[in-house]
Tab-separated table of C-alpha atoms in Angstrom:
chain	number	residue	atom	x	y	z
A	1	MET	CA	0.000	0.000	0.000
A	2	ALA	CA	1.085	3.599	-0.496
A	3	LYS	CA	2.955	4.899	2.555
A	4	ARG	CA	4.694	8.048	1.380
A	5	PRO	CA	2.468	11.165	1.554
A	6	PHE	CA	3.744	12.688	-1.700
A	7	LEU	CA	2.536	9.618	-3.613
A	8	LEU	CA	-1.037	10.296	-2.518
A	9	ARG	CA	-1.076	13.281	-4.867
A	10	ARG	CA	-1.334	10.720	-7.673
A	11	VAL	CA	-4.299	8.831	-6.145
A	12	ARG	CA	-7.866	9.400	-7.388
A	13	ARG	CA	-6.552	11.899	-9.925
A	14	TYR	CA	-5.492	11.692	-13.541
A	15	ALA	CA	-1.853	10.650	-13.624
A	16	LEU	CA	0.844	9.571	-16.040
A	17	GLU	CA	3.047	6.673	-14.974
A	18	ARG	CA	5.778	4.545	-16.474
A	19	VAL	CA	6.440	0.864	-15.758
A	20	GLY	CA	9.418	-0.847	-17.382
A	21	GLY	CA	9.292	1.298	-20.510
A	22	VAL	CA	5.486	1.180	-20.772
A	23	SER	CA	3.634	4.502	-20.505
A	24	LEU	CA	0.291	4.538	-18.720
A	25	VAL	CA	-2.467	7.029	-18.106
A	26	VAL	CA	-4.336	6.408	-14.845
A	27	PHE	CA	-7.936	7.545	-14.364
A	28	PRO	CA	-9.190	8.827	-10.972
A	29	ASP	CA	-11.455	5.791	-10.467
A	30	VAL	CA	-8.701	3.287	-11.339
A	31	LEU	CA	-5.992	1.997	-8.989
A	32	ASN	CA	-2.564	3.464	-9.688
A	33	PRO	CA	-0.227	0.481	-10.296
A	34	VAL	CA	2.897	2.433	-9.312
A	35	VAL	CA	1.664	4.207	-6.202
A	36	PHE	CA	0.218	0.991	-4.769
A	37	ARG	CA	3.126	-1.159	-6.074
A	38	SER	CA	1.193	-4.336	-6.873
A	39	GLY	CA	0.587	-3.596	-10.570
A	40	ASP	CA	4.177	-2.491	-11.102
A	41	TYR	CA	5.550	-5.581	-9.337
A	42	PHE	CA	3.194	-7.950	-11.161
A	43	ALA	CA	4.164	-6.512	-14.544
A	44	ARG	CA	7.856	-7.028	-13.826
A	45	VAL	CA	7.217	-10.633	-12.795
A	46	ILE	CA	5.295	-11.242	-16.036
A	47	GLU	CA	8.212	-9.715	-17.933
A	48	ARG	CA	10.819	-12.125	-16.581
A	49	ILE	CA	9.058	-15.339	-15.524
A	50	PRO	CA	9.486	-18.348	-17.853
A	51	LEU	CA	6.324	-18.802	-19.914
A	52	ALA	CA	5.504	-21.489	-22.440
A	53	GLU	CA	5.775	-20.388	-26.033
A	54	PRO	CA	3.199	-21.583	-28.605
A	55	PRO	CA	4.438	-24.194	-31.116
A	56	ALA	CA	5.895	-22.759	-34.299
A	57	GLY	CA	3.323	-22.068	-36.980
A	58	LEU	CA	0.368	-22.008	-34.588
A	59	ALA	CA	-1.679	-18.977	-33.538
A	60	PRO	CA	-0.294	-16.940	-30.622
A	61	ALA	CA	-1.038	-18.239	-27.150
A	62	ARG	CA	-3.991	-16.561	-25.453
A	63	ALA	CA	-3.884	-14.714	-22.136
A	64	LEU	CA	-6.664	-13.404	-19.909
A	65	ASP	CA	-5.946	-10.428	-17.659
A	66	MET	CA	-8.648	-10.526	-14.990
A	67	GLY	CA	-9.384	-7.213	-13.250
A	68	THR	CA	-7.129	-5.397	-15.673
A	69	GLY	CA	-7.308	-1.890	-14.159
A	70	THR	CA	-4.982	0.287	-16.232
A	71	GLY	CA	-4.157	-2.713	-18.417
A	72	VAL	CA	-0.528	-2.850	-17.292
A	73	ALA	CA	-0.427	-6.660	-16.908
A	74	ALA	CA	-2.167	-7.086	-20.261
A	75	LEU	CA	0.454	-4.889	-21.917
A	76	PHE	CA	3.312	-6.942	-20.492
A	77	ALA	CA	1.630	-10.191	-21.553
A	78	ALA	CA	1.223	-8.764	-25.059
A	79	ARG	CA	4.916	-7.897	-25.072
A	80	ARG	CA	5.615	-11.578	-24.333
A	81	GLY	CA	3.713	-12.510	-27.498
A	82	TYR	CA	0.275	-13.339	-26.107
A	83	GLN	CA	-3.026	-12.372	-27.656
A	84	VAL	CA	-4.757	-10.852	-24.639
A	85	VAL	CA	-8.325	-10.420	-23.455
A	86	ALA	CA	-8.492	-7.934	-20.564
A	87	VAL	CA	-11.578	-7.874	-18.343
A	88	ASP	CA	-12.782	-5.485	-15.649
A	89	LEU	CA	-16.097	-4.805	-13.943
A	90	ASN	CA	-15.223	-1.119	-13.516
A	91	PRO	CA	-16.252	0.770	-16.702
A	92	GLU	CA	-13.620	3.438	-16.024
A	93	ALA	CA	-10.935	0.754	-15.913
A	94	VAL	CA	-12.165	-0.579	-19.254
A	95	ARG	CA	-11.853	2.892	-20.812
A	96	CYS	CA	-8.441	3.393	-19.192
A	97	ALA	CA	-7.072	0.030	-20.392
A	98	ARG	CA	-8.278	0.653	-23.943
A	99	ILE	CA	-6.529	4.021	-24.037
A	100	ASN	CA	-3.315	2.503	-22.695
A	101	ALA	CA	-3.433	-0.246	-25.317
A	102	LEU	CA	-3.776	2.420	-28.019
A	103	MET	CA	-1.073	4.614	-26.489
A	104	ASN	CA	1.356	1.674	-26.530
A	105	ARG	CA	0.287	0.547	-30.028
A	106	ALA	CA	-0.983	-2.771	-28.658
A	107	GLU	CA	-4.633	-2.448	-29.678
A	108	GLU	CA	-4.328	-5.336	-32.147
A	109	ARG	CA	-3.034	-7.638	-29.389
A	110	ILE	CA	-5.311	-6.550	-26.529
A	111	GLU	CA	-9.100	-6.682	-26.457
A	112	VAL	CA	-10.745	-5.110	-23.406
A	113	ARG	CA	-14.173	-6.293	-22.235
A	114	GLN	CA	-16.397	-5.155	-19.383
A	115	GLY	CA	-18.028	-7.656	-17.043
A	116	ASP	CA	-17.887	-9.688	-13.865
A	117	LEU	CA	-15.026	-12.195	-13.589
A	118	PHE	CA	-15.312	-14.939	-16.253
A	119	ALA	CA	-18.724	-13.874	-17.619
A	120	PRO	CA	-17.260	-11.852	-20.548
A	121	VAL	CA	-15.167	-14.855	-21.684
A	122	ALA	CA	-17.664	-17.668	-21.068
A	123	GLY	CA	-16.888	-20.695	-23.238
A	124	GLU	CA	-13.323	-19.582	-23.987
A	125	GLN	CA	-10.025	-20.995	-22.727
A	126	PHE	CA	-6.591	-19.489	-22.215
A	127	ASP	CA	-2.974	-20.546	-21.951
A	128	LEU	CA	-2.259	-17.906	-19.295
A	129	ILE	CA	-4.554	-16.162	-16.806
A	130	LEU	CA	-3.346	-13.167	-14.796
A	131	PHE	CA	-5.097	-11.952	-11.655
A	132	ASN	CA	-4.234	-9.140	-9.252
A	133	PRO	CA	-7.357	-9.468	-7.075
A	134	PRO	CA	-8.907	-7.199	-4.445
A	135	PHE	CA	-6.931	-7.839	-1.273
A	136	PHE	CA	-9.632	-7.067	1.285
A	137	ARG	CA	-13.063	-8.422	2.203
A	138	GLY	CA	-16.026	-6.068	2.140
A	139	GLN	CA	-18.556	-4.261	0.006
A	140	PRO	CA	-16.864	-1.790	-2.379
A	141	ARG	CA	-17.919	1.783	-1.634
A	142	ASP	CA	-17.369	3.089	-5.173
A	143	LEU	CA	-15.675	2.273	-8.491
A	144	PHE	CA	-12.189	2.934	-7.125
A	145	ASP	CA	-12.815	0.676	-4.139
A	146	MET	CA	-13.603	-2.289	-6.427
A	147	ALA	CA	-9.866	-2.798	-6.795
A	148	TRP	CA	-9.516	-3.140	-3.004
A	149	ARG	CA	-12.607	-4.958	-1.707
A	150	SER	CA	-14.915	-7.784	-2.671
A	151	ILE	CA	-17.488	-10.015	-1.048
A	152	ASP	CA	-16.815	-13.347	-2.750
A	153	VAL	CA	-14.364	-12.823	-5.616
A	154	PRO	CA	-11.697	-15.283	-4.307
A	155	GLU	CA	-14.113	-18.214	-4.153
A	156	ARG	CA	-15.796	-17.446	-7.467
A	157	PHE	CA	-12.467	-16.998	-9.246
A	158	ALA	CA	-11.048	-20.249	-7.856
A	159	SER	CA	-14.171	-22.253	-8.685
A	160	GLY	CA	-14.139	-21.155	-12.330
A	161	LEU	CA	-10.401	-21.131	-12.989
A	162	LEU	CA	-9.863	-24.773	-13.996
A	163	THR	CA	-12.383	-24.719	-16.857
A	164	MET	CA	-10.912	-21.476	-18.243
A	165	LEU	CA	-7.390	-22.898	-18.635
A	166	ARG	CA	-6.316	-24.979	-21.600
A	167	PRO	CA	-4.513	-28.242	-20.774
A	168	GLY	CA	-1.074	-27.282	-19.503
A	169	GLY	CA	-2.190	-23.685	-18.986
A	170	LYS	CA	-1.247	-21.665	-15.936
A	171	ALA	CA	-2.569	-18.784	-13.856
A	172	LEU	CA	-0.375	-16.197	-12.139
A	173	ILE	CA	-2.086	-14.743	-9.071
A	174	LEU	CA	-0.695	-11.880	-7.000
A	175	LEU	CA	-1.469	-11.928	-3.273
A	176	SER	CA	-0.277	-9.794	-0.381
A	177	THR	CA	0.158	-10.082	3.362
A	178	ASP	CA	-2.060	-6.983	3.435
A	179	GLY	CA	-5.549	-8.448	3.173
A	180	ASP	CA	-7.222	-11.838	2.952
A	181	ALA	CA	-4.802	-13.909	0.853
A	182	SER	CA	-5.627	-17.097	2.751
A	183	SER	CA	-9.168	-17.315	1.362
A	184	LEU	CA	-8.051	-17.507	-2.262
A	185	LEU	CA	-5.276	-19.973	-1.465
A	186	ALA	CA	-7.726	-22.156	0.462
A	187	ALA	CA	-10.184	-22.064	-2.442
A	188	LEU	CA	-7.439	-23.059	-4.896
A	189	GLU	CA	-6.520	-26.042	-2.714
A	190	HIS	CA	-9.911	-27.569	-3.485
A	191	SER	CA	-9.315	-27.389	-7.255
A	192	ALA	CA	-7.373	-29.873	-9.375
A	193	LEU	CA	-4.672	-27.277	-10.003
A	194	THR	CA	-1.067	-27.488	-8.817
A	195	VAL	CA	-0.178	-24.326	-6.881
A	196	GLN	CA	3.357	-23.126	-6.110
A	197	VAL	CA	5.202	-19.884	-5.431
A	198	ALA	CA	6.526	-18.265	-8.619
A	199	ALA	CA	7.946	-15.032	-7.166
A	200	ARG	CA	8.034	-13.188	-3.857
A	201	ARG	CA	9.188	-9.759	-2.735
A	202	HIS	CA	9.421	-8.074	0.657
A	203	PHE	CA	8.415	-4.397	0.719
A	204	GLY	CA	9.206	-3.814	4.381
A	205	SER	CA	5.745	-3.799	5.946
A	206	GLU	CA	4.217	-5.919	3.163
A	207	ILE	CA	5.138	-9.115	1.313
A	208	MET	CA	3.768	-9.749	-2.181
A	209	THR	CA	3.752	-13.245	-3.630
A	210	VAL	CA	2.920	-14.378	-7.141
A	211	TYR	CA	1.493	-17.903	-7.120
A	212	CYS	CA	1.411	-20.111	-10.186
A	213	ALA	CA	-1.627	-22.394	-10.473
A	214	GLN	CA	-1.154	-24.887	-13.301
A	215	ARG	CA	-3.569	-27.259	-14.998
A	216	PRO	CA	-2.273	-30.807	-15.629
């Protein structure tokens, strides 16, 4: 979470940010991935983590960026060669992600859809699913708060994840010691997926971990 007071000047306001060479505009009702660290960290993990490449001559592998926000994770997946569908319930996040795809000339590789969890991609499957979920339990107070709080997102995401992955596909899920990480991990334990730590970083008062859930 943001600790330094000067960073708060970039919260709930229009802002321009840069993550690993990618330029981003951030809308007031969309979580700033740099100020709150999780989006920035997740993007850098996506940039360096080993990912399966599609066989030569076949169509690009498909990725789903769930709860895309500014679209930063979708942009880094597109840079790795994936054809990306980015989904968010927040209409302002959908607008923001579309603009960032255009600004980074990735509009042909990223399609942004509005909707709740897997509903906008029902019947589809993906080689890679990315999820930086709301960390805290509770009813969101407004559009901005959707990125922080949810009532039942961990359980609903975990219950639908297996059917959305192609055989051999994997999901990268970012969780933090700030919030209710245990609920999502517990829900994943009841699936047929293999879950292991892919990356971890200590930020002093907070530890962020990227888990890899893989389908056999």
